[in-house]
Coordinates of N, CA and C and ligand atoms in Angstrom, one line a residue:
X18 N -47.1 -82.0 13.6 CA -47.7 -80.8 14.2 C -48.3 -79.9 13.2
X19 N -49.5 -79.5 13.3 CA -50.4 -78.7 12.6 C -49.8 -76.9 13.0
X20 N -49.6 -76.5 12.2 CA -49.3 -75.1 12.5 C -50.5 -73.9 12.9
X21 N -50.0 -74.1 13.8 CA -51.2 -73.1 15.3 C -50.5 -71.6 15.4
X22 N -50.7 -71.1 14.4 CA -49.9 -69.8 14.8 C -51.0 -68.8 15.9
X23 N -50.3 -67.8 16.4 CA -50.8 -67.2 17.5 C -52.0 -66.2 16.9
X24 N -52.3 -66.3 15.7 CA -53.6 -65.5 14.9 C -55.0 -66.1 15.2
X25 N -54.9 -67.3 15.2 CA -55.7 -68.6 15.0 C -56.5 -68.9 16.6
X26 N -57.0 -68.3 17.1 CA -57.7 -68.6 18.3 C -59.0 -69.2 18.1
X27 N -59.2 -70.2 18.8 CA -60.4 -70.6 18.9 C -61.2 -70.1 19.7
X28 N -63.3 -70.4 19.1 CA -64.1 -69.6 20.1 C -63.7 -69.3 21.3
X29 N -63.3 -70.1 21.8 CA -63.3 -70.3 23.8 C -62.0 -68.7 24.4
X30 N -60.8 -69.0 23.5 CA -60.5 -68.4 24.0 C -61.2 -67.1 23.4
X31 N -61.5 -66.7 22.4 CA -61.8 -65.2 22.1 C -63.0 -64.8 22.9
X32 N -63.9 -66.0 23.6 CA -64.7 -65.8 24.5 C -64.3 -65.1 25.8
X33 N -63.5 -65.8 25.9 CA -62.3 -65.8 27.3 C -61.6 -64.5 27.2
X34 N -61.7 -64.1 25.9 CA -60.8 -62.2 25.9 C -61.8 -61.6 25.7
X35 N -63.0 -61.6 25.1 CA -63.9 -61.2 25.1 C -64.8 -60.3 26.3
X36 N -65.0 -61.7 27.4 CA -64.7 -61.5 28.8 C -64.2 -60.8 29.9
X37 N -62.9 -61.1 29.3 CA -61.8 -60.3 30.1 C -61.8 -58.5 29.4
X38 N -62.3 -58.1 28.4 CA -61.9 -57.1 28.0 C -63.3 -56.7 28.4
X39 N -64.6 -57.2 28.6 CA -65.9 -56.6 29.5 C -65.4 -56.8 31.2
X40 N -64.2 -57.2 31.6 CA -64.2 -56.8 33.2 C -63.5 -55.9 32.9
X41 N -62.6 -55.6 32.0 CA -61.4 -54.2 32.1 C -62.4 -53.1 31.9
X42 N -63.5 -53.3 31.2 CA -64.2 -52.0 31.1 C -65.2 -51.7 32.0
X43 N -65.4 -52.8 32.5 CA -66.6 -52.6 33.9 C -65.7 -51.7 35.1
X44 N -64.6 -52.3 35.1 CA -63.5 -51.9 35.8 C -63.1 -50.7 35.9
X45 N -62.9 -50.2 34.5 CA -63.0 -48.7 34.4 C -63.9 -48.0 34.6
X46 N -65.1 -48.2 34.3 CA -66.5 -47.8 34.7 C -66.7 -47.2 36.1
X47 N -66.3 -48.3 36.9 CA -65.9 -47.9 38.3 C -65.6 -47.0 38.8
X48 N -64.0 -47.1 37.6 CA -62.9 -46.1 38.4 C -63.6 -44.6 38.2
X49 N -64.5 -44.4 37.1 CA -65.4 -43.6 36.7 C -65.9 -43.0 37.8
X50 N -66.7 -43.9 38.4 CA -67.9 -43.7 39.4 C -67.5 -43.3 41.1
X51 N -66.0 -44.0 41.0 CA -65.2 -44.2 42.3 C -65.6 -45.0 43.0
X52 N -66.2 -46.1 42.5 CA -66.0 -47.6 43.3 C -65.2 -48.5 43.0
X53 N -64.1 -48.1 42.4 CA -63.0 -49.3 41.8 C -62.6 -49.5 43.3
X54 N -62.2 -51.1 43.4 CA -61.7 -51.5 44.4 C -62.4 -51.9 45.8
X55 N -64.0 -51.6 45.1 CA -64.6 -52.1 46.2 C -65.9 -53.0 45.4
X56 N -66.0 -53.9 46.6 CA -66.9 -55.2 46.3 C -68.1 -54.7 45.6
X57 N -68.9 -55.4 44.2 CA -69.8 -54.7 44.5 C -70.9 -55.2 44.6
X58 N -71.2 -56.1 45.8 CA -72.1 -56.9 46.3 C -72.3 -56.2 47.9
X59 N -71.2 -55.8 48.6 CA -71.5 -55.4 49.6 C -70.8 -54.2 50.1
X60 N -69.9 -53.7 49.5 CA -69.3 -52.6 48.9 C -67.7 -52.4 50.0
X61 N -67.6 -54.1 50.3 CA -66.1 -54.0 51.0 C -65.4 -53.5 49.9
X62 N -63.9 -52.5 51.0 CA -62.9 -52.2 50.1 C -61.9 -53.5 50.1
X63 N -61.3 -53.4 48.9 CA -60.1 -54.9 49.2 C -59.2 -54.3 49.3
X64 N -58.5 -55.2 50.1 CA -56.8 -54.6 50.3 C -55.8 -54.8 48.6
X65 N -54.6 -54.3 49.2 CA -54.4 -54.4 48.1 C -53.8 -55.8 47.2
X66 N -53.9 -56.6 48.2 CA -53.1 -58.2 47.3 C -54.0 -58.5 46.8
X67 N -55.8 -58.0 47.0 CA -56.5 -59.0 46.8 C -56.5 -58.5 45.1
X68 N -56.6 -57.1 45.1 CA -56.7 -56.0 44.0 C -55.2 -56.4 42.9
X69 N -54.2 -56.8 43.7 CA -52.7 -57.2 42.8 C -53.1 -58.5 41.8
X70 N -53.7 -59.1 42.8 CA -54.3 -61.1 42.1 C -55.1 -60.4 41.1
X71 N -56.1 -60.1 41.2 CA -57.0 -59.4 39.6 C -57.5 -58.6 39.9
X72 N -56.9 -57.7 39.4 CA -57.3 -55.7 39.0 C -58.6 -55.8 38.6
X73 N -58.9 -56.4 38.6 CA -60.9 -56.7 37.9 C -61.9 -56.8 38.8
X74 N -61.7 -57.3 39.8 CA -61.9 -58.6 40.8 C -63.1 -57.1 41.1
X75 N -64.4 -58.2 41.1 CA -65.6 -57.2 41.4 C -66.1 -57.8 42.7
X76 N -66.3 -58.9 43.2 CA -66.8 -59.1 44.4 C -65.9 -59.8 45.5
X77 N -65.9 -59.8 46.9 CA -65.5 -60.3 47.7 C -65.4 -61.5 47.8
X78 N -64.6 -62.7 48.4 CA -65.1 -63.9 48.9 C -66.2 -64.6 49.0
X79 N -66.7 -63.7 50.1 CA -68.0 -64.1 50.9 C -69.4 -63.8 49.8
X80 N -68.9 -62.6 48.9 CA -70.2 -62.3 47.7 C -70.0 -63.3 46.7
X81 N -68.8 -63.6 46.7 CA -68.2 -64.6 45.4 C -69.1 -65.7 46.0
X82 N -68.9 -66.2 47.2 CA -69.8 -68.0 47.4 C -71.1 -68.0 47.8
X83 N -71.8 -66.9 48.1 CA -73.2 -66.6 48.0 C -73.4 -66.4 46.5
X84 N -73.0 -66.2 45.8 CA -73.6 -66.0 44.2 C -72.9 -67.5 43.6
X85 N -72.3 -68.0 44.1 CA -72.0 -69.6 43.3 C -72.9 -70.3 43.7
X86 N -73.1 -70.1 45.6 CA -74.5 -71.1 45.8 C -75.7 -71.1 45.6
X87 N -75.6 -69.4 45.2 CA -77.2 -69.0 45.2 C -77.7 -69.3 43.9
Ligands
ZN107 ZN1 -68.8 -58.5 49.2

């Protein structure tokens, strides 16, 4: 075993925190504006499990699978 200490991240993940640390701030942005918590494709509010699963979570379902297919 090659020693992988937890300093040593590869692009992907620092991509991947990278990422995640531009939804914490869009997120905040939000909370700024007072649209945290709601879609922002169609401006549903989510309840709260949806909001528990990812505190980030910017669009709905239905906005999520129109922007995958679209
Ligand atoms: Zn939506």
């Amino acid at each position: 075993m090659s020693s992988l200490g937890p300093m040593e991240e590869t692009p992907d993940e620092l991509s991947s925190l990278t990422k995640q640390l531009d939804d914490i701030e869009a997120a905040m942005e939000r909370l700024d504006q007072g649209t945290y918590g709601r879609c922002q494709g169609c401006g549903t509010q989510f309840d709260a499990s949806a909001l528990e699963r990812n505190p980030v979570v910017e669009l709905c379902v239905n906005c999520a699978q129109t922007r995958n297919n679209g």
